[in-house]
PDB file of C-alpha atoms in Angstrom:
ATOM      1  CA  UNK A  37     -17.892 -19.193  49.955  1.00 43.00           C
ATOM      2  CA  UNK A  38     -17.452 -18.431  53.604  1.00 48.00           C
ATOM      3  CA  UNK A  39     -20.046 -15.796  54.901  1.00 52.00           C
ATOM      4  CA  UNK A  40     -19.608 -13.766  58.153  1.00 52.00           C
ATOM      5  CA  UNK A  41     -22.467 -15.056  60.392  1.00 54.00           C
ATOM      6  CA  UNK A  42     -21.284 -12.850  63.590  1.00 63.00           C
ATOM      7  CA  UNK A  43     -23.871 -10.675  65.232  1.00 65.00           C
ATOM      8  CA  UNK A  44     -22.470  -7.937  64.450  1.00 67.00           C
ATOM      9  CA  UNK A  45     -22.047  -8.752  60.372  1.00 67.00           C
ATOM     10  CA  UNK A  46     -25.608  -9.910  60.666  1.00 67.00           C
ATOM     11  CA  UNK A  47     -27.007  -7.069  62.210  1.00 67.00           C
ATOM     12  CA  UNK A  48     -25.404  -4.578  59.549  1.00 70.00           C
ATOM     13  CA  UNK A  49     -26.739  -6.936  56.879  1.00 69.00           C
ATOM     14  CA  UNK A  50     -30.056  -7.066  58.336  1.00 67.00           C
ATOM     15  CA  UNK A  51     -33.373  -4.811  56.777  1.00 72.00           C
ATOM     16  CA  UNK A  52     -33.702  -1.935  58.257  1.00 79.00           C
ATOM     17  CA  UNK A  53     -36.891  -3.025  60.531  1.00 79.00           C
ATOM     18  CA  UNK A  54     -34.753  -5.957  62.339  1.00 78.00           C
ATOM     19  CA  UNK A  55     -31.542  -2.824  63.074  1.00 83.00           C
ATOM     20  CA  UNK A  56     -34.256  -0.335  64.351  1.00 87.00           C
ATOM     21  CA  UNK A  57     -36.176  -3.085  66.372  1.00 87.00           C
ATOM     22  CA  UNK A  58     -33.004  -4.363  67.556  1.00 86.00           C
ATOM     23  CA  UNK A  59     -31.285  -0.336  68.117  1.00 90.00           C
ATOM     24  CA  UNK A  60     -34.770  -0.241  70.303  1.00 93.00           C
ATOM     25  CA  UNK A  61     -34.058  -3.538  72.632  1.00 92.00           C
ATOM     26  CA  UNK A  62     -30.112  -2.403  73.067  1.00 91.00           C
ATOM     27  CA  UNK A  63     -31.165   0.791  74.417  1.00 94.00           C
ATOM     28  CA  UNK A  64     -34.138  -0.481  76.172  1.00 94.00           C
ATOM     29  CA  UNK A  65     -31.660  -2.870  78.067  1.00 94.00           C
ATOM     30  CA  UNK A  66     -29.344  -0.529  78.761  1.00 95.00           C
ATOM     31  CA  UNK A  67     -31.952   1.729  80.868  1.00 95.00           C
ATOM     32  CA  UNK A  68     -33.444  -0.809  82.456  1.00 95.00           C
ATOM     33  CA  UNK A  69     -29.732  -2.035  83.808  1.00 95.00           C
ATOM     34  CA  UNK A  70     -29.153   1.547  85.023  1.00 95.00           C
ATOM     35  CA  UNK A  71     -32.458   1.570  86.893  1.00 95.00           C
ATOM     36  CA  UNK A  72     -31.043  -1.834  88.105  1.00 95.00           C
ATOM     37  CA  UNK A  73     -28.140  -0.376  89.400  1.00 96.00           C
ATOM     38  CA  UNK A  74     -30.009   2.927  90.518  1.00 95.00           C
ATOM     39  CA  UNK A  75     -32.580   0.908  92.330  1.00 96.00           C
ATOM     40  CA  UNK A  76     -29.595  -1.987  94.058  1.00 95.00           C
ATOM     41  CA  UNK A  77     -28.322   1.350  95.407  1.00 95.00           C
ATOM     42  CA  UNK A  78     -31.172   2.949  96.362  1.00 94.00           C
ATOM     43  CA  UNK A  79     -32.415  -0.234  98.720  1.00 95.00           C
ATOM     44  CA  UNK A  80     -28.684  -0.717 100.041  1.00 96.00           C
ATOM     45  CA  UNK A  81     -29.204   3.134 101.589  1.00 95.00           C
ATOM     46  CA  UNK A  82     -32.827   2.543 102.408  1.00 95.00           C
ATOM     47  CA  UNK A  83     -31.841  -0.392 104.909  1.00 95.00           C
ATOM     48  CA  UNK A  84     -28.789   0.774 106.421  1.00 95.00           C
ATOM     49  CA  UNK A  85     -30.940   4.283 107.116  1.00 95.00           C
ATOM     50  CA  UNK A  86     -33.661   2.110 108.399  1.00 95.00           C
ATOM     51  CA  UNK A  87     -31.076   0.178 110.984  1.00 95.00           C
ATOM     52  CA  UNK A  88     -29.149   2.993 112.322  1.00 93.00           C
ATOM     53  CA  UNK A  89     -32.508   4.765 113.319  1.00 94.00           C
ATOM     54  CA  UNK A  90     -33.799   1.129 114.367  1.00 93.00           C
ATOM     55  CA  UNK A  91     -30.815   0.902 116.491  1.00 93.00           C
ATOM     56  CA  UNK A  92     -31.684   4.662 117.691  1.00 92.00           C
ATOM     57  CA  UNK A  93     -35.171   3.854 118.510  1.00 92.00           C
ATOM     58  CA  UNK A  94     -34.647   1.076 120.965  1.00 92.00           C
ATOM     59  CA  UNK A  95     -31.600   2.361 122.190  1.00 90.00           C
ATOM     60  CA  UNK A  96     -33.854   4.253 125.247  1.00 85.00           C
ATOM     61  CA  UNK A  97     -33.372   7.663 124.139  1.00 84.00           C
ATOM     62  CA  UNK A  98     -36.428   9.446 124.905  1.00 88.00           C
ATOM     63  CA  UNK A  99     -39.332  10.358 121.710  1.00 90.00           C
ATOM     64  CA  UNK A 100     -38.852  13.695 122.111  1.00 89.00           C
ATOM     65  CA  UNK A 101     -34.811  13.782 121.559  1.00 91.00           C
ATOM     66  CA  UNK A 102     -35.500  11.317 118.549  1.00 91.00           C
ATOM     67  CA  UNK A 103     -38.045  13.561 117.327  1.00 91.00           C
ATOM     68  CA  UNK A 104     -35.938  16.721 117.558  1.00 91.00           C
ATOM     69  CA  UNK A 105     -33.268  14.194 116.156  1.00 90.00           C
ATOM     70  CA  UNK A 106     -35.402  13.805 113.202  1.00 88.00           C
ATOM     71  CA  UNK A 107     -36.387  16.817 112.510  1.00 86.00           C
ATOM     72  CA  UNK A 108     -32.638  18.028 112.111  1.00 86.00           C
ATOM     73  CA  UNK A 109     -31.681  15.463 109.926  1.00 83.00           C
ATOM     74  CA  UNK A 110     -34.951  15.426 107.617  1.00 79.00           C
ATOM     75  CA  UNK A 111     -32.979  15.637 104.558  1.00 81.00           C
ATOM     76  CA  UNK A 112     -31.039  12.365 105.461  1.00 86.00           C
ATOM     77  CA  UNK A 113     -33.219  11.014 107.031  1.00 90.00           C
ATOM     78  CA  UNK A 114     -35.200   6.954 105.835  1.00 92.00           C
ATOM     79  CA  UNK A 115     -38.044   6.012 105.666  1.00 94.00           C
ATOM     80  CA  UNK A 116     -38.502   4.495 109.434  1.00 95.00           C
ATOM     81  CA  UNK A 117     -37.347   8.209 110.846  1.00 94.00           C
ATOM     82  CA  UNK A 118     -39.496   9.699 108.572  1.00 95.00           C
ATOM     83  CA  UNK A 119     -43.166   7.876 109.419  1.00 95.00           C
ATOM     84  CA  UNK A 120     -41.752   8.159 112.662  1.00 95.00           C
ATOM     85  CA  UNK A 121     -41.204  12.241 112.485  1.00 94.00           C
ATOM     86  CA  UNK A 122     -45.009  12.482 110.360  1.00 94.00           C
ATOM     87  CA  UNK A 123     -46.513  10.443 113.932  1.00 94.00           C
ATOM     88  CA  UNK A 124     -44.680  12.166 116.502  1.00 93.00           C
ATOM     89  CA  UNK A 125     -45.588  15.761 114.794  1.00 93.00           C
ATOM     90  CA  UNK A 126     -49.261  14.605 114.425  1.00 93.00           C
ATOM     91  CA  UNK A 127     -49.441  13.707 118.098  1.00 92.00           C
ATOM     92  CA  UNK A 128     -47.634  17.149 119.437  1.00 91.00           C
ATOM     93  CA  UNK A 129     -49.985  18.931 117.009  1.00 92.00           C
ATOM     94  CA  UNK A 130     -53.455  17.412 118.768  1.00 90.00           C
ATOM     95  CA  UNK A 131     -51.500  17.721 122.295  1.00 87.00           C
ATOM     96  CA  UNK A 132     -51.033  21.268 121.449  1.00 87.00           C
ATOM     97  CA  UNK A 133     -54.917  21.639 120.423  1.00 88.00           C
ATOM     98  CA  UNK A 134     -55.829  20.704 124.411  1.00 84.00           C
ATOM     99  CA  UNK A 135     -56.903  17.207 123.064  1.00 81.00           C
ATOM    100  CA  UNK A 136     -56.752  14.544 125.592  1.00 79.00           C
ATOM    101  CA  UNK A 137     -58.886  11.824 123.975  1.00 84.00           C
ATOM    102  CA  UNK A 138     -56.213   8.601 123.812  1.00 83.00           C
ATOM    103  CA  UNK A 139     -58.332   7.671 120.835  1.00 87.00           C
ATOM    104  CA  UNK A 140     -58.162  10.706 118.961  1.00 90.00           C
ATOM    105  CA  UNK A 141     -54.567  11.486 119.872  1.00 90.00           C
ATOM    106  CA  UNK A 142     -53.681   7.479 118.944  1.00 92.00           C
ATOM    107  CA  UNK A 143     -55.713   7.494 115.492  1.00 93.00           C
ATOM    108  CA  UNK A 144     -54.216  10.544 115.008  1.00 93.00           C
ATOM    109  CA  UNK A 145     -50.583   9.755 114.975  1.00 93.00           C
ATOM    110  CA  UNK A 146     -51.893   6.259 113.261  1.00 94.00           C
ATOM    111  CA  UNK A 147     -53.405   8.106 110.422  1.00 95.00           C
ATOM    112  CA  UNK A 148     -50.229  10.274 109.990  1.00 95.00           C
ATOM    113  CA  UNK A 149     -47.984   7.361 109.660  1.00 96.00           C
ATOM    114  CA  UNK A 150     -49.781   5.346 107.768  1.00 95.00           C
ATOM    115  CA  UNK A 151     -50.293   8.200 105.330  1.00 96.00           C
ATOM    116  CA  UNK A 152     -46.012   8.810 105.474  1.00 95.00           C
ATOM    117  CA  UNK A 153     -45.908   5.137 105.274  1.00 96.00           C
ATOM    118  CA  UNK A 154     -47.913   5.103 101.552  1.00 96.00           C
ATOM    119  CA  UNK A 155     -45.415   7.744 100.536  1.00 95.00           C
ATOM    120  CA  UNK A 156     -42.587   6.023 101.651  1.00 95.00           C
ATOM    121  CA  UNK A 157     -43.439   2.802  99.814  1.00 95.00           C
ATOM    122  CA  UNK A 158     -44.568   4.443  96.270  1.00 94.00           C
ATOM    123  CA  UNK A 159     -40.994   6.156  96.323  1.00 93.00           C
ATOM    124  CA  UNK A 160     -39.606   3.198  97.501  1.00 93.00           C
ATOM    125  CA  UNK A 161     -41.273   1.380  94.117  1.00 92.00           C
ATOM    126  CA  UNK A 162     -40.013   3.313  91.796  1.00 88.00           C
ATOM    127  CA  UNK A 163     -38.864   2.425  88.373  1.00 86.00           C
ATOM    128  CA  UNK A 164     -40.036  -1.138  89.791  1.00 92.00           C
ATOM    129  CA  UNK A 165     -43.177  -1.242  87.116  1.00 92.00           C
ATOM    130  CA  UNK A 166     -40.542  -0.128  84.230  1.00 94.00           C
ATOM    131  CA  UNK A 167     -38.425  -3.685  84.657  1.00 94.00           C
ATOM    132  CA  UNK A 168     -42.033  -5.174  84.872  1.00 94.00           C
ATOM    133  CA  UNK A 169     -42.269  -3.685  81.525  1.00 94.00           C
ATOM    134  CA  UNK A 170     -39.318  -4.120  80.000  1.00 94.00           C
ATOM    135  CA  UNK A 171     -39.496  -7.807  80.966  1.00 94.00           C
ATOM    136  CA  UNK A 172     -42.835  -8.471  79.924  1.00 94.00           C
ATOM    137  CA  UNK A 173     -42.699  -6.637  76.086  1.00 94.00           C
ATOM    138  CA  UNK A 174     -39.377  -7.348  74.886  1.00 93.00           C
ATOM    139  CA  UNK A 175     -39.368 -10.569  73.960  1.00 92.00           C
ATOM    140  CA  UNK A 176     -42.590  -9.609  71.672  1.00 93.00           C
ATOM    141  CA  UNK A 177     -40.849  -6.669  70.302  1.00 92.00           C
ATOM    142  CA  UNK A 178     -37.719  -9.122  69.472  1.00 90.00           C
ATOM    143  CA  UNK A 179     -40.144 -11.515  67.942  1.00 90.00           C
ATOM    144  CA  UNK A 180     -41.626  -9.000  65.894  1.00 88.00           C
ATOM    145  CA  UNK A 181     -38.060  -8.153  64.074  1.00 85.00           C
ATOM    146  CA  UNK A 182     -37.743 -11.797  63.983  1.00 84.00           C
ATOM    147  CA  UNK A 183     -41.297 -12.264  62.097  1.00 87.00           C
ATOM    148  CA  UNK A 184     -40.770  -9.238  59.724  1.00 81.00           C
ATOM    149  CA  UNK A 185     -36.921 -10.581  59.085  1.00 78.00           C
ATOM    150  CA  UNK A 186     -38.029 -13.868  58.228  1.00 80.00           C
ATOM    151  CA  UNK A 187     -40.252 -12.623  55.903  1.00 79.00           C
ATOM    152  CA  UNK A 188     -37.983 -10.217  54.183  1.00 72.00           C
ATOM    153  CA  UNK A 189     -35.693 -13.295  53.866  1.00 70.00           C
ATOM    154  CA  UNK A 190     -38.119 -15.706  52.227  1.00 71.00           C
ATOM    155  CA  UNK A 191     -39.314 -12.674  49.657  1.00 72.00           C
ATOM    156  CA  UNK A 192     -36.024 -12.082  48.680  1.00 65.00           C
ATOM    157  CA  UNK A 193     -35.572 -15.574  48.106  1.00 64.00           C
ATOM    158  CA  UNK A 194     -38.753 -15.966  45.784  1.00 63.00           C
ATOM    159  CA  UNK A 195     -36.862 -14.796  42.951  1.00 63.00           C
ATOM    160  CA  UNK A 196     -33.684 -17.683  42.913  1.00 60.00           C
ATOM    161  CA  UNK A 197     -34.514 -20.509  41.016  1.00 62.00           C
ATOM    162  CA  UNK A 198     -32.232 -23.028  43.674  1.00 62.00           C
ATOM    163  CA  UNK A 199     -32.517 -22.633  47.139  1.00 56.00           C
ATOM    164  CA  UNK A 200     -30.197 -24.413  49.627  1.00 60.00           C
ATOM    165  CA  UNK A 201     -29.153 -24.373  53.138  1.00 56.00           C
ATOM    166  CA  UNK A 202     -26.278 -21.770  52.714  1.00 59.00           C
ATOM    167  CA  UNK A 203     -28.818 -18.929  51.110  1.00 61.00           C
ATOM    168  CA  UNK A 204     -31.379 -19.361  53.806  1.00 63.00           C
ATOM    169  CA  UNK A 205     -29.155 -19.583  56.682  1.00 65.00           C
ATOM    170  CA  UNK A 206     -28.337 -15.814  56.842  1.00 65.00           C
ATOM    171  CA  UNK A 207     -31.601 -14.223  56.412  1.00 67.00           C
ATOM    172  CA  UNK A 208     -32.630 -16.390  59.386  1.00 76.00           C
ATOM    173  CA  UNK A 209     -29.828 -16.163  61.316  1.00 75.00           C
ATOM    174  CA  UNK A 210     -30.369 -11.883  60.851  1.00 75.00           C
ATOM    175  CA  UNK A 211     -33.819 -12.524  62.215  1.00 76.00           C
ATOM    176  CA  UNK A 212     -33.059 -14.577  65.213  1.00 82.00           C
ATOM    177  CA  UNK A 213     -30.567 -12.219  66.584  1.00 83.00           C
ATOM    178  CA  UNK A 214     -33.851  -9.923  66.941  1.00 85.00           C
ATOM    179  CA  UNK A 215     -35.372 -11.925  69.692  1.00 87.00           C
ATOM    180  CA  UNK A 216     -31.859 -13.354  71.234  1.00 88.00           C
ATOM    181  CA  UNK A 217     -31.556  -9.266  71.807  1.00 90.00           C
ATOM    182  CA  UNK A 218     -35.150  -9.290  73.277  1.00 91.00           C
ATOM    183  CA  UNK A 219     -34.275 -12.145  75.619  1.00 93.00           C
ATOM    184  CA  UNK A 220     -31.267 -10.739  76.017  1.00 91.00           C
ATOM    185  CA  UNK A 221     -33.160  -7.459  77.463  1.00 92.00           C
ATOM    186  CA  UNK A 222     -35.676  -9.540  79.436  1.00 94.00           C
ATOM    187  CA  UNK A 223     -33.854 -11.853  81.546  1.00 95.00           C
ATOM    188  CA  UNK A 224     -32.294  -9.467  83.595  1.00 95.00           C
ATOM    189  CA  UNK A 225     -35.636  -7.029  84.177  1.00 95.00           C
ATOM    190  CA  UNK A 226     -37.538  -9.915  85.004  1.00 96.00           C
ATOM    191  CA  UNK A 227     -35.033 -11.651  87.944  1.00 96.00           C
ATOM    192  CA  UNK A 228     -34.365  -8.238  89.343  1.00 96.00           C
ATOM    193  CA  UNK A 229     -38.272  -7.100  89.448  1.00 96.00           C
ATOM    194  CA  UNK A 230     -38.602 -10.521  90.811  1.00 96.00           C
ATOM    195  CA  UNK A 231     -35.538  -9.422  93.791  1.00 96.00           C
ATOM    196  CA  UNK A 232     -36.658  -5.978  94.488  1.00 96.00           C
ATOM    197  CA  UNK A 233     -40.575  -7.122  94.832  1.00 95.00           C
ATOM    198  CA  UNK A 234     -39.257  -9.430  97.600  1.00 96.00           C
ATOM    199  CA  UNK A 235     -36.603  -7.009  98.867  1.00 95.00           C
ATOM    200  CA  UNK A 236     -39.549  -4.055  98.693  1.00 96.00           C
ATOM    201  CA  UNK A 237     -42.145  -6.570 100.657  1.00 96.00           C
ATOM    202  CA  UNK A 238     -39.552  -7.427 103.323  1.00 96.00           C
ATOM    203  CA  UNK A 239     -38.692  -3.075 103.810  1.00 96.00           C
ATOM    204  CA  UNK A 240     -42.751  -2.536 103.809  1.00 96.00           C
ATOM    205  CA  UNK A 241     -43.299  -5.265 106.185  1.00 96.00           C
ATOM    206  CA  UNK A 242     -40.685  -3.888 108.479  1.00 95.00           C
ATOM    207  CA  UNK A 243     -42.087  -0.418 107.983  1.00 96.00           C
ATOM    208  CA  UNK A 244     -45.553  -1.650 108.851  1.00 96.00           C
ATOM    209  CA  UNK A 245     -44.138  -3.433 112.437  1.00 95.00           C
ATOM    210  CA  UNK A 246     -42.496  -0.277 112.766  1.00 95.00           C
ATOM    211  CA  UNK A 247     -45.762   1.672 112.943  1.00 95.00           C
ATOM    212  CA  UNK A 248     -47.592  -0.946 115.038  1.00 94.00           C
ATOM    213  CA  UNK A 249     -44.870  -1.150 118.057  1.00 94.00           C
ATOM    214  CA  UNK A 250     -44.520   2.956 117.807  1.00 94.00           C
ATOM    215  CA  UNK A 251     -48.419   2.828 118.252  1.00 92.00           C
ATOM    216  CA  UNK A 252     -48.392   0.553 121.032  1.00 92.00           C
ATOM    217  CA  UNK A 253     -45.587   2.867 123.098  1.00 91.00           C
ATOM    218  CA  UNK A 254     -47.699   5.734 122.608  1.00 90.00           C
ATOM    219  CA  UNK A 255     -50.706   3.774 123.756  1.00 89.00           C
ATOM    220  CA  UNK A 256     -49.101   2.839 126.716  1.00 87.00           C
ATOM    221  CA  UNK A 257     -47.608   6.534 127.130  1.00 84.00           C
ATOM    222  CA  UNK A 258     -51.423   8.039 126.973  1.00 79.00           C
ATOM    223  CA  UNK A 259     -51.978   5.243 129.649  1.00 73.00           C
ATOM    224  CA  UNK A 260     -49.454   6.401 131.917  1.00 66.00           C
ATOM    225  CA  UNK A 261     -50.375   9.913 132.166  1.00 63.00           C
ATOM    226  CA  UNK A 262     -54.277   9.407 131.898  1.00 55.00           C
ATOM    227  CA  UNK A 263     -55.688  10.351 135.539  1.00 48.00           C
ATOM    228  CA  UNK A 264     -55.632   7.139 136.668  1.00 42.00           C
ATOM    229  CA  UNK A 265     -52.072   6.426 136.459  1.00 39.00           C
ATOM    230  CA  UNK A 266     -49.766   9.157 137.599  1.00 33.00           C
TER     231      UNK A 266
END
């Protein structure tokens, strides 16, 4: 006699552990391909925000009419604009205060952006440790419906006298759709984790050049108008 050995058939014939372990991996996959998508999207914006203000920056348009720039469009504004808005306001804020130190005024502004520049990067991250997670546990939770449908296959076959190939090929194949499922919901999370950690390193990096050649032009700035310049 012909049985139906598709997943689906195998699935509904499966114990109830193997359909609620597998009902578990579906939906776990499908979240973690919507934070896929979410996060493919999210990085697309990040960089094209980051290279129209990059563009901006070196375009010669003075700190103050970027800053005043910034502050406009803070709602819009990425992650470059904004450690460069949290520097620029720290600086005004200890010019205002009558503080002329270039030390204190540079560490200042530093300190600012490096704190905007942790903020920027944590937001940047997330979702990132869910696909970490998803790739890392679902192959265990698929070969725990696996386990527990192998063994309610074997106990139901304790009781037939004759076992042959043909009444232990469906109780295996119902557990082994249980971990396909897990790999199924692994693959992906692991290779995009794998993209967006390199993507996320290459944005941080550029974030963290970002703050060192802003430092160095208001180093130079403070230089300029320190009493032995002009």
């Amino acid at each position: 006699m012909n049985q139906d050995l598709s997943i689906v058939s195998l699935i509904l014939n499966a114990s109830w552990v193997v359909q609620a372990v597998v009902a578990l991996l579906v939906g776990v996959s499908i979240a973690s391909w919507a934070a896929i998508f979410r996060k493919i999207v999210a990085l697309k914006k990040v960089q094209k925000l980051n290279d129209e203000f990059d563009r901006e920056f070196w375009s010669g348009t003075s700190l103050n009419d970027l800053f005043a720039g910034a502050a406009q469009n803070a709602k819009h504004s990425g992650p470059m604009e904004r450690i460069f808005a949290s520097g620029m306001r720290e600086y005004q804020k200890l010019r205002e205060r009558r503080i002329t130190d270039a030390g204190t005024l540079l560490d200042g502004a530093r300190r600012a952006m490096r704190a905007s520049y942790q903020r920027e990067v944590d937001a940047i991250e997330a979702n990132l440790s869910f696909l970490a997670t998803v790739g890392s546990v679902s192959p265990y939770v698929g070969l725990f419906g696996t386990v527990w449908g192998i063994m309610h296959a074997f106990t139901g076959l304790a009781a037939l006298e004759q076992v042959t190939l043909a009444t232990v090929a469906p109780g295996i194949a119902e557990a082994l759709v249980a971990t396909a499922i897990g790999l199924f919901a692994a693959i992906p999370a692991v290779v995009a984790y794998n993209r967006f950690s390199h993507d996320i390193d290459r944005v941080a990096n550029r974030l963290e050049t970002f703050i060192e050649e802003f430092s160095n032009i208001l180093q130079r700035n403070l230089g300029a108008q320190s009493p032995s310049g002009h």
